Tab-separated table of C-alpha atoms in Angstrom:
chain	number	residue	atom	x	y	z
A	1	MET	CA	-1.351	-0.190	-15.413
A	2	LYS	CA	-1.301	1.518	-18.818
A	3	THR	CA	1.340	4.081	-19.591
A	4	ASN	CA	0.580	7.163	-21.735
A	5	ARG	CA	1.733	6.890	-25.340
A	6	ILE	CA	4.223	9.778	-24.985
A	7	ASN	CA	7.544	9.566	-26.896
A	8	ILE	CA	9.967	9.709	-24.010
A	9	THR	CA	12.814	12.249	-24.265
A	10	SER	CA	16.319	12.058	-22.835
A	11	GLU	CA	15.402	14.895	-20.449
A	12	GLN	CA	12.461	12.910	-19.086
A	13	VAL	CA	14.553	9.741	-18.736
A	14	SER	CA	17.066	11.727	-16.718
A	15	ALA	CA	14.340	13.183	-14.456
A	16	ILE	CA	12.655	9.860	-13.937
A	17	CYS	CA	15.894	8.031	-13.128
A	18	THR	CA	17.123	10.845	-10.809
A	19	ALA	CA	13.859	10.891	-8.903
A	20	ALA	CA	13.692	7.074	-8.566
A	21	ALA	CA	17.248	6.969	-7.246
A	22	GLN	CA	16.543	9.679	-4.717
A	23	VAL	CA	13.541	7.800	-3.359
A	24	LEU	CA	15.007	4.315	-3.288
A	25	GLN	CA	18.634	5.103	-2.466
A	26	ASP	CA	18.430	8.397	-0.537
A	27	ASN	CA	15.193	7.540	1.240
A	28	ARG	CA	13.329	10.646	0.063
A	29	PHE	CA	9.552	10.689	-0.099
A	30	ALA	CA	8.244	9.968	-3.584
A	31	ASP	CA	5.597	12.704	-3.783
A	32	HIS	CA	7.977	15.427	-2.721
A	33	THR	CA	10.691	14.222	-5.002
A	34	ILE	CA	8.394	14.095	-8.021
A	35	GLU	CA	7.091	17.563	-7.189
A	36	ARG	CA	10.658	18.963	-7.293
A	37	GLN	CA	11.315	17.392	-10.715
A	38	LEU	CA	8.123	18.841	-12.175
A	39	LYS	CA	8.892	22.260	-10.837
A	40	ALA	CA	12.357	22.041	-12.373
A	41	HIS	CA	10.818	21.427	-15.828
A	42	PRO	CA	7.856	23.955	-16.111
A	43	HIS	CA	7.917	23.643	-19.926
A	44	TRP	CA	6.473	20.136	-19.772
A	45	SER	CA	2.802	19.811	-20.728
A	46	ILE	CA	0.221	18.392	-18.315
A	47	GLU	CA	0.483	15.078	-20.239
A	48	GLU	CA	4.215	14.994	-19.959
A	49	GLN	CA	4.166	15.853	-16.258
A	50	GLY	CA	1.683	13.034	-15.664
A	51	PHE	CA	3.797	10.577	-17.665
A	52	VAL	CA	6.933	11.378	-15.748
A	53	ALA	CA	5.199	11.108	-12.361
A	54	GLU	CA	3.622	7.829	-13.450
A	55	GLN	CA	6.974	6.283	-14.375
A	56	VAL	CA	8.641	7.368	-11.171
A	57	TYR	CA	5.857	5.869	-9.099
A	58	ALA	CA	6.077	2.718	-11.225
A	59	MET	CA	9.802	2.287	-10.693
A	60	VAL	CA	9.310	2.802	-6.916
A	61	ARG	CA	6.394	0.449	-6.821
A	62	TYR	CA	8.017	-2.311	-8.909
A	63	TYR	CA	11.628	-1.774	-7.850
A	64	ARG	CA	12.277	-5.328	-6.650
A	65	MET	CA	10.655	-6.879	-9.721
A	66	LEU	CA	12.552	-4.590	-12.109
A	67	CYS	CA	15.910	-5.389	-10.445
A	68	ALA	CA	15.143	-9.089	-10.926
A	69	VAL	CA	14.089	-8.693	-14.525
A	70	ALA	CA	17.020	-6.440	-15.392
A	71	GLY	CA	19.358	-8.689	-13.495
A	72	LYS	CA	20.981	-5.884	-11.461
A	73	THR	CA	20.669	-3.568	-8.466
A	74	PRO	CA	21.320	-0.116	-9.869
A	75	ALA	CA	24.682	1.484	-9.015
A	76	SER	CA	24.912	3.961	-11.793
A	77	THR	CA	22.778	6.279	-13.964
A	78	LEU	CA	22.965	3.749	-16.793
A	79	ASP	CA	21.669	0.970	-14.413
A	80	TRP	CA	18.699	3.130	-13.561
A	81	GLU	CA	18.021	3.704	-17.255
A	82	ASP	CA	18.111	-0.056	-17.744
A	83	LEU	CA	15.417	-0.461	-15.030
A	84	LEU	CA	13.267	2.176	-16.704
A	85	GLY	CA	13.772	0.551	-20.064
A	86	ALA	CA	12.737	-2.823	-18.690
A	87	TRP	CA	9.534	-1.266	-17.242
A	88	LEU	CA	8.654	0.458	-20.533
A	89	MET	CA	9.246	-2.800	-22.438
A	90	LEU	CA	7.032	-4.770	-20.093
A	91	LYS	CA	4.292	-2.160	-20.721
A	92	ASN	CA	4.953	-2.206	-24.518
A	93	HIS	CA	5.772	1.486	-24.522
A	94	PRO	CA	7.742	2.955	-27.531
A	95	LEU	CA	11.371	3.349	-26.593
A	96	GLY	CA	13.938	5.917	-27.501
A	97	ALA	CA	17.518	5.379	-28.767
A	98	GLN	CA	18.924	5.346	-25.222
A	99	PHE	CA	17.443	1.973	-24.599
A	100	LYS	CA	19.089	0.228	-27.582
A	101	PHE	CA	21.092	-2.235	-25.396
A	102	LEU	CA	17.990	-3.881	-24.077
A	103	THR	CA	16.010	-6.549	-25.961
A	104	ARG	CA	12.305	-7.039	-25.440
A	105	ASN	CA	12.580	-10.860	-25.619
A	106	GLU	CA	15.210	-10.960	-22.793
A	107	ILE	CA	13.027	-8.750	-20.591
A	108	ASN	CA	9.874	-10.692	-21.218
A	109	ASN	CA	11.590	-14.022	-20.665
A	110	ALA	CA	13.137	-12.810	-17.410
A	111	TYR	CA	9.635	-11.595	-16.249
A	112	HIS	CA	8.080	-15.010	-16.907
A	113	THR	CA	10.822	-16.602	-14.930
A	114	ILE	CA	10.162	-14.592	-11.786
A	115	TYR	CA	6.386	-14.351	-12.226
A	116	LYS	CA	5.630	-17.333	-10.005
A	117	VAL	CA	7.295	-15.775	-6.957
A	118	ARG	CA	4.660	-13.457	-5.528
A	119	ALA	CA	6.885	-11.286	-3.405
A	120	VAL	CA	9.118	-10.617	-6.447
A	121	ARG	CA	6.273	-10.269	-8.973
A	122	GLU	CA	4.347	-7.817	-6.777
A	123	SER	CA	7.591	-6.236	-5.578
A	124	ILE	CA	7.487	-6.255	-1.810
A	125	PRO	CA	9.908	-7.426	0.919
A	126	ASP	CA	9.676	-11.121	1.872
A	127	TRP	CA	8.696	-10.302	5.456
A	128	LEU	CA	5.789	-8.235	4.349
A	129	ASP	CA	4.507	-10.914	1.929
A	130	GLU	CA	4.759	-13.514	4.748
A	131	LEU	CA	2.932	-11.242	7.183
A	132	GLY	CA	0.228	-10.324	4.701
A	133	PHE	CA	-0.521	-13.958	3.917
A	134	GLN	CA	-0.368	-14.886	7.600
A	135	GLU	CA	-3.004	-12.252	8.484
A	136	LEU	CA	-5.215	-12.301	5.399
A	137	GLY	CA	-4.789	-15.777	3.986
A	138	GLU	CA	-6.170	-16.215	0.423
A	139	GLN	CA	-7.393	-12.631	0.534
A	140	TRP	CA	-3.781	-11.318	0.551
A	141	GLU	CA	-2.938	-11.918	-3.103
A	142	PRO	CA	-5.914	-10.007	-4.612
A	143	THR	CA	-5.420	-7.317	-2.028
A	144	LEU	CA	-1.778	-6.927	-2.910
A	145	LYS	CA	-2.424	-6.892	-6.620
A	146	ALA	CA	-5.050	-4.112	-6.120
A	147	LEU	CA	-2.602	-2.110	-3.981
A	148	ASN	CA	-0.173	-2.122	-6.902
A	149	GLU	CA	-2.598	-0.391	-9.229
A	150	ALA	CA	-2.389	3.302	-9.915
A	151	PRO	CA	-4.731	5.288	-7.586
A	152	SER	CA	-7.707	7.341	-8.640
A	153	LEU	CA	-7.710	11.053	-7.940
A	154	VAL	CA	-10.879	11.871	-5.937
A	155	LEU	CA	-12.209	15.198	-4.726
A	156	ARG	CA	-14.542	15.786	-1.812
A	157	VAL	CA	-16.958	18.696	-2.453
A	158	ASN	CA	-17.001	21.313	0.285
A	159	ARG	CA	-20.720	21.763	0.870
A	160	LEU	CA	-20.191	24.797	2.972
A	161	LYS	CA	-19.392	26.606	-0.259
A	162	THR	CA	-20.890	24.731	-3.227
A	163	ASP	CA	-22.383	21.496	-4.554
A	164	LEU	CA	-21.088	18.798	-6.803
A	165	SER	CA	-22.810	19.975	-9.965
A	166	THR	CA	-21.483	23.525	-9.627
A	167	LEU	CA	-18.002	22.268	-8.863
A	168	GLN	CA	-18.059	20.088	-12.033
A	169	GLN	CA	-19.069	23.078	-14.154
A	170	GLN	CA	-16.317	25.267	-12.625
A	171	LEU	CA	-13.645	22.593	-13.225
A	172	GLN	CA	-14.826	22.188	-16.816
A	173	GLN	CA	-13.711	25.790	-17.495
A	174	ALA	CA	-10.177	24.611	-16.600
A	175	ASP	CA	-10.511	21.521	-18.946
A	176	ILE	CA	-10.776	19.184	-15.903
A	177	SER	CA	-13.588	16.642	-15.871
A	178	GLY	CA	-14.763	14.161	-13.332
A	179	LYS	CA	-17.409	11.541	-12.621
A	180	ALA	CA	-19.618	11.727	-9.557
A	181	ILE	CA	-19.583	8.465	-7.590
A	182	ALA	CA	-21.383	9.738	-4.442
A	183	GLU	CA	-23.062	12.881	-3.193
A	184	ASP	CA	-19.782	14.517	-2.294
A	185	ALA	CA	-17.236	12.562	-4.261
A	186	LEU	CA	-15.863	13.294	-7.689
A	187	VAL	CA	-13.342	11.029	-9.529
A	188	ILE	CA	-11.158	13.099	-11.830
A	189	GLU	CA	-10.968	11.594	-15.273
A	190	ARG	CA	-9.241	14.326	-17.193
A	191	ARG	CA	-6.643	16.012	-15.084
A	192	GLY	CA	-5.379	19.580	-15.265
A	193	LYS	CA	-3.731	21.997	-12.904
A	194	LEU	CA	-6.200	21.447	-10.097
A	195	TYR	CA	-4.362	23.644	-7.595
A	196	HIS	CA	-4.289	26.576	-10.005
A	197	THR	CA	-8.098	26.680	-10.390
A	198	ALA	CA	-10.394	29.270	-8.846
A	199	ALA	CA	-12.360	26.338	-7.359
A	200	PHE	CA	-9.309	25.365	-5.273
A	201	ARG	CA	-8.410	28.908	-4.277
A	202	ASN	CA	-11.924	29.472	-3.124
A	203	GLY	CA	-12.056	26.228	-1.055
A	204	TRP	CA	-14.689	24.418	-3.085
A	205	PHE	CA	-12.962	21.031	-2.740
A	206	GLU	CA	-10.339	18.946	-0.979
A	207	VAL	CA	-8.454	16.069	-2.480
A	208	GLN	CA	-9.541	13.021	-0.530
A	209	ASP	CA	-9.831	9.394	-1.485
A	210	TYR	CA	-13.374	8.006	-1.403
A	211	SER	CA	-12.517	5.433	1.281
A	212	SER	CA	-11.188	8.254	3.500
A	213	GLN	CA	-14.361	10.206	2.855
A	214	GLN	CA	-16.373	7.459	4.549
A	215	VAL	CA	-14.760	7.901	7.968
A	216	ALA	CA	-16.332	11.267	8.990
A	217	PRO	CA	-19.995	10.232	8.251
A	218	PHE	CA	-19.318	7.023	10.133
A	219	LEU	CA	-18.882	9.135	13.288
A	220	GLU	CA	-22.515	10.222	13.032
A	221	VAL	CA	-21.995	13.886	13.897
A	222	GLU	CA	-24.700	16.564	14.022
A	223	PRO	CA	-24.536	20.392	13.991
A	224	GLY	CA	-23.794	21.870	17.403
A	225	MET	CA	-21.852	18.882	18.703
A	226	ARG	CA	-18.484	19.058	20.444
A	227	VAL	CA	-16.157	16.752	18.483
A	228	ILE	CA	-12.527	15.801	19.054
A	229	ASP	CA	-10.305	14.635	16.192
A	230	ALA	CA	-7.487	13.300	18.261
A	231	CYS	CA	-4.933	12.437	15.509
A	232	ALA	CA	-5.965	15.228	13.098
A	233	GLY	CA	-2.775	15.490	11.012
A	234	ASN	CA	-3.261	18.170	8.404
A	235	GLY	CA	-6.995	17.986	8.808
A	236	GLY	CA	-8.722	16.218	5.878
A	237	LYS	CA	-11.267	14.450	8.117
A	238	ALA	CA	-11.678	17.439	10.497
A	239	LEU	CA	-12.668	19.610	7.557
A	240	HIS	CA	-15.112	16.897	6.390
A	241	LEU	CA	-16.614	16.782	9.939
A	242	ALA	CA	-17.035	20.577	9.867
A	243	SER	CA	-18.909	20.394	6.567
A	244	LEU	CA	-21.190	17.639	7.893
A	245	MET	CA	-21.795	19.784	11.049
A	246	GLN	CA	-22.735	22.784	8.806
A	247	ASN	CA	-19.907	24.718	10.513
A	248	LYS	CA	-21.964	24.676	13.785
A	249	GLY	CA	-20.527	23.457	17.099
A	250	ARG	CA	-16.889	22.838	17.957
A	251	ILE	CA	-14.163	20.578	16.675
A	252	VAL	CA	-10.928	20.255	18.663
A	253	ALA	CA	-8.208	18.980	16.384
A	254	LEU	CA	-5.224	17.461	18.218
A	255	ASP	CA	-1.898	16.353	16.911
A	256	THR	CA	1.758	15.977	18.036
A	257	ASP	CA	3.051	17.784	14.937
A	258	GLU	CA	2.636	21.603	14.970
A	259	LYS	CA	3.517	21.844	11.205
A	260	LYS	CA	0.511	19.615	10.387
A	261	LEU	CA	-1.783	21.723	12.585
A	262	GLU	CA	-0.610	24.801	10.738
A	263	GLN	CA	-1.497	23.206	7.406
A	264	LEU	CA	-4.963	22.400	8.889
A	265	ARG	CA	-5.429	26.069	9.849
A	266	VAL	CA	-4.537	27.168	6.309
A	267	ARG	CA	-6.880	24.617	4.767
A	268	ALA	CA	-9.702	25.639	7.201
A	269	ARG	CA	-9.409	29.306	6.256
A	270	ARG	CA	-9.598	28.356	2.605
A	271	ALA	CA	-12.611	26.112	3.198
A	272	GLY	CA	-14.487	28.751	5.154
A	273	VAL	CA	-14.431	26.584	8.306
A	274	SER	CA	-14.521	28.477	11.656
A	275	ILE	CA	-15.410	25.744	14.226
A	276	ILE	CA	-11.975	24.057	14.321
A	277	GLU	CA	-9.722	24.737	17.263
A	278	THR	CA	-6.187	23.252	16.946
A	279	ARG	CA	-4.212	22.073	19.949
A	280	LEU	CA	-0.728	20.623	20.061
A	281	ILE	CA	-0.390	17.461	22.197
A	282	GLU	CA	2.544	18.511	24.360
A	283	SER	CA	2.070	15.897	27.130
A	284	THR	CA	-0.569	13.601	28.640
A	285	LYS	CA	-2.023	16.646	30.382
A	286	THR	CA	-3.405	17.865	26.990
A	287	ILE	CA	-5.496	14.708	26.870
A	288	LYS	CA	-6.438	14.706	30.568
A	289	ARG	CA	-7.788	18.239	30.368
A	290	LEU	CA	-10.345	17.051	27.713
A	291	ALA	CA	-11.676	14.116	29.750
A	292	GLN	CA	-15.388	13.364	29.231
A	293	SER	CA	-15.796	16.416	26.930
A	294	ALA	CA	-16.498	14.982	23.462
A	295	ASP	CA	-19.929	14.067	22.083
A	296	ARG	CA	-17.924	12.301	19.346
A	297	LEU	CA	-14.298	11.220	19.274
A	298	LEU	CA	-12.343	10.277	16.197
A	299	LEU	CA	-9.154	8.228	16.611
A	300	ASP	CA	-7.612	8.077	13.098
A	301	VAL	CA	-4.550	6.491	14.546
A	302	PRO	CA	-0.975	6.244	13.099
A	303	CYS	CA	-0.709	3.033	11.130
A	304	SER	CA	1.359	1.111	8.584
A	305	GLY	CA	-0.431	2.915	5.705
A	306	LEU	CA	-0.623	-0.384	3.810
A	307	GLY	CA	-4.204	0.434	2.712
A	308	VAL	CA	-2.910	3.443	0.793
A	309	LEU	CA	0.107	1.684	-0.754
A	310	ARG	CA	-1.120	2.435	-4.260
A	311	ARG	CA	-0.611	6.231	-3.690
A	312	ASN	CA	2.434	5.883	-1.393
A	313	PRO	CA	4.370	2.974	-3.010
A	314	ASP	CA	7.578	3.888	-1.187
A	315	THR	CA	5.940	2.789	2.095
A	316	ARG	CA	6.802	-0.814	1.375
A	317	TRP	CA	10.539	-0.001	1.462
A	318	ARG	CA	10.241	2.155	4.647
A	319	LEU	CA	8.311	-0.321	6.739
A	320	SER	CA	9.985	-2.915	8.924
A	321	PRO	CA	8.710	-5.555	11.356
A	322	GLU	CA	10.088	-3.449	14.254
A	323	HIS	CA	8.277	-0.268	13.018
A	324	LEU	CA	5.012	-2.221	12.610
A	325	HIS	CA	5.337	-3.622	16.164
A	326	ASP	CA	5.937	-0.100	17.451
A	327	LEU	CA	2.802	1.107	15.663
A	328	ASN	CA	0.772	-1.700	17.163
A	329	VAL	CA	1.958	-0.629	20.658
A	330	LEU	CA	1.128	3.063	19.925
A	331	GLN	CA	-2.315	2.191	18.620
A	332	LYS	CA	-3.110	0.261	21.814
A	333	GLN	CA	-1.832	3.144	23.940
A	334	ILE	CA	-3.888	5.722	22.080
A	335	LEU	CA	-7.075	3.690	22.405
A	336	SER	CA	-6.579	3.201	26.085
A	337	ALA	CA	-5.557	6.792	26.930
A	338	TYR	CA	-7.627	8.849	24.434
A	339	ALA	CA	-10.951	7.071	24.907
A	340	LYS	CA	-11.336	8.912	28.179
A	341	MET	CA	-12.048	12.118	26.234
A	342	CYS	CA	-15.409	10.710	25.060
A	343	ARG	CA	-18.589	11.327	27.139
A	344	ALA	CA	-20.432	8.357	28.591
A	345	ASP	CA	-23.284	8.838	26.138
A	346	GLY	CA	-20.964	9.735	23.240
A	347	LYS	CA	-19.525	7.708	20.351
A	348	MET	CA	-15.973	6.879	19.329
A	349	VAL	CA	-14.584	5.851	15.967
A	350	TYR	CA	-11.268	4.113	15.619
A	351	ALA	CA	-9.920	4.165	12.076
A	352	THR	CA	-6.822	3.238	10.110
A	353	CYS	CA	-5.732	3.272	6.434
A	354	SER	CA	-4.459	-0.279	6.913
A	355	ILE	CA	-5.785	-3.662	5.722
A	356	LEU	CA	-4.064	-5.762	8.433
A	357	PRO	CA	-6.259	-7.281	11.174
A	358	SER	CA	-3.439	-6.764	13.698
A	359	GLU	CA	-3.990	-2.994	13.293
A	360	ASN	CA	-7.714	-3.169	12.981
A	361	GLN	CA	-10.276	-5.507	14.462
A	362	LEU	CA	-7.687	-7.331	16.646
A	363	GLN	CA	-6.848	-4.009	18.271
A	364	ILE	CA	-10.484	-3.339	18.879
A	365	ASP	CA	-11.149	-6.894	20.195
A	366	ALA	CA	-8.248	-6.514	22.649
A	367	TYR	CA	-9.472	-3.106	23.768
A	368	ILE	CA	-13.118	-3.916	24.398
A	369	ASN	CA	-12.102	-7.202	26.114
A	370	GLY	CA	-9.463	-5.451	28.232
A	371	VAL	CA	-9.535	-4.659	31.890
A	372	GLY	CA	-11.539	-1.440	32.588
A	373	SER	CA	-13.091	-1.124	29.132
A	374	ASN	CA	-16.798	-0.605	29.009
A	375	TYR	CA	-17.216	-0.192	25.277
A	376	ASN	CA	-19.064	-2.285	22.623
A	377	VAL	CA	-18.675	-2.164	18.824
A	378	GLU	CA	-21.842	-0.686	17.435
A	379	ALA	CA	-20.681	-1.012	13.784
A	380	SER	CA	-17.531	-1.655	11.783
A	381	LYS	CA	-16.530	-1.393	8.181
A	382	HIS	CA	-13.593	-2.990	6.263
A	383	ILE	CA	-12.794	-1.479	2.919
A	384	PHE	CA	-10.561	-3.609	0.667
A	385	PRO	CA	-9.040	-2.015	-2.509
A	386	GLN	CA	-9.973	-4.967	-4.745
A	387	GLU	CA	-13.600	-4.653	-3.728
A	388	ALA	CA	-14.078	-0.892	-3.637
A	389	GLY	CA	-11.516	0.278	-6.211
A	390	PHE	CA	-10.178	2.807	-3.748
A	391	ASP	CA	-7.872	2.814	-0.726
A	392	GLY	CA	-7.950	0.180	1.972
A	393	PHE	CA	-9.488	1.385	5.235
A	394	TYR	CA	-10.944	0.147	8.525
A	395	MET	CA	-13.271	1.871	10.926
A	396	ALA	CA	-15.089	0.773	14.074
A	397	ARG	CA	-17.763	2.812	15.973
A	398	LEU	CA	-17.736	2.192	19.700
A	399	VAL	CA	-20.339	3.078	22.344
A	400	GLU	CA	-20.370	2.532	26.080
A	401	HIS	CA	-22.583	-0.319	27.356
């Protein structure tokens, strides 16, 4: 990853180190923590804001490696500054006076010493490195390396309101440029204040990685269908489904979190979507009432999130073997219980933003071979970050036989 050539200030150093400490020691979420720091310094330029965010993410992403290189686990503000200085030296970034106690040779020599240990070099817990290799074999190392790269910012064009060319022209007026990589996908190359643009206020786009954008079309929806998005969250895929359905039909968006459903309702209003009905899953009765009612069923199940590690680098420090086991159990339960909402002649898609077979094809294999299952896999897709350049995803489309 390349850092911007900004001359770092003491104020920025303080903000970066404070945010990194809050994420790694106080267990706060990285994106929310960074957002608070940027709001606290409104005088920073777009470039300075991007630089600060980039360094916080880098320190979270490479925390274990930086501790090894700097020879310490930070216990003070000065220790955090040493970790930041070590990172900037490794990236050959110009340093300020506050880093005068570090020498570039010492840092580079320390890095070469730890380089051969993959879990330290790529900065993940030992248990996760062992699990990744166990499940993916030789594919694990290139996958892990790709997951440590900085993510692209991708927009999905809302075709209910505009098209890609018109969106590009509108964003250009705000000095934001992007490259089209598909009919509905735009990779932002020159960033600006996206959420301050008229295009955002008018619901012309949603921020959605290109891999995530491939899930809704995989469900093969058509206008007029009745669709259930059973793990809708704040609604990125439900909104995409509504666009593909030309805002005709009905989408029932389910989730166990009312706050996320409220976010979905706000986003739907902005996007001009009127066919989404949100329902809170309060008990198993919510699911039973919808039995055999969906032409299409999307199960975008809770997962480890390892496929989106590049944009949520703190996930590696939150996960544990116990949590992953609980997720596997939950995925199995959702497949078994929620599949009953799909009509006999309908189609169901199981999807995760994980790259682990234990959350993906092994779950599907166990389900279709299980007692009482009458489903077959019609198609499946594995998206690995090193191959696609975007997030890791898995999706399987199932039909009754």
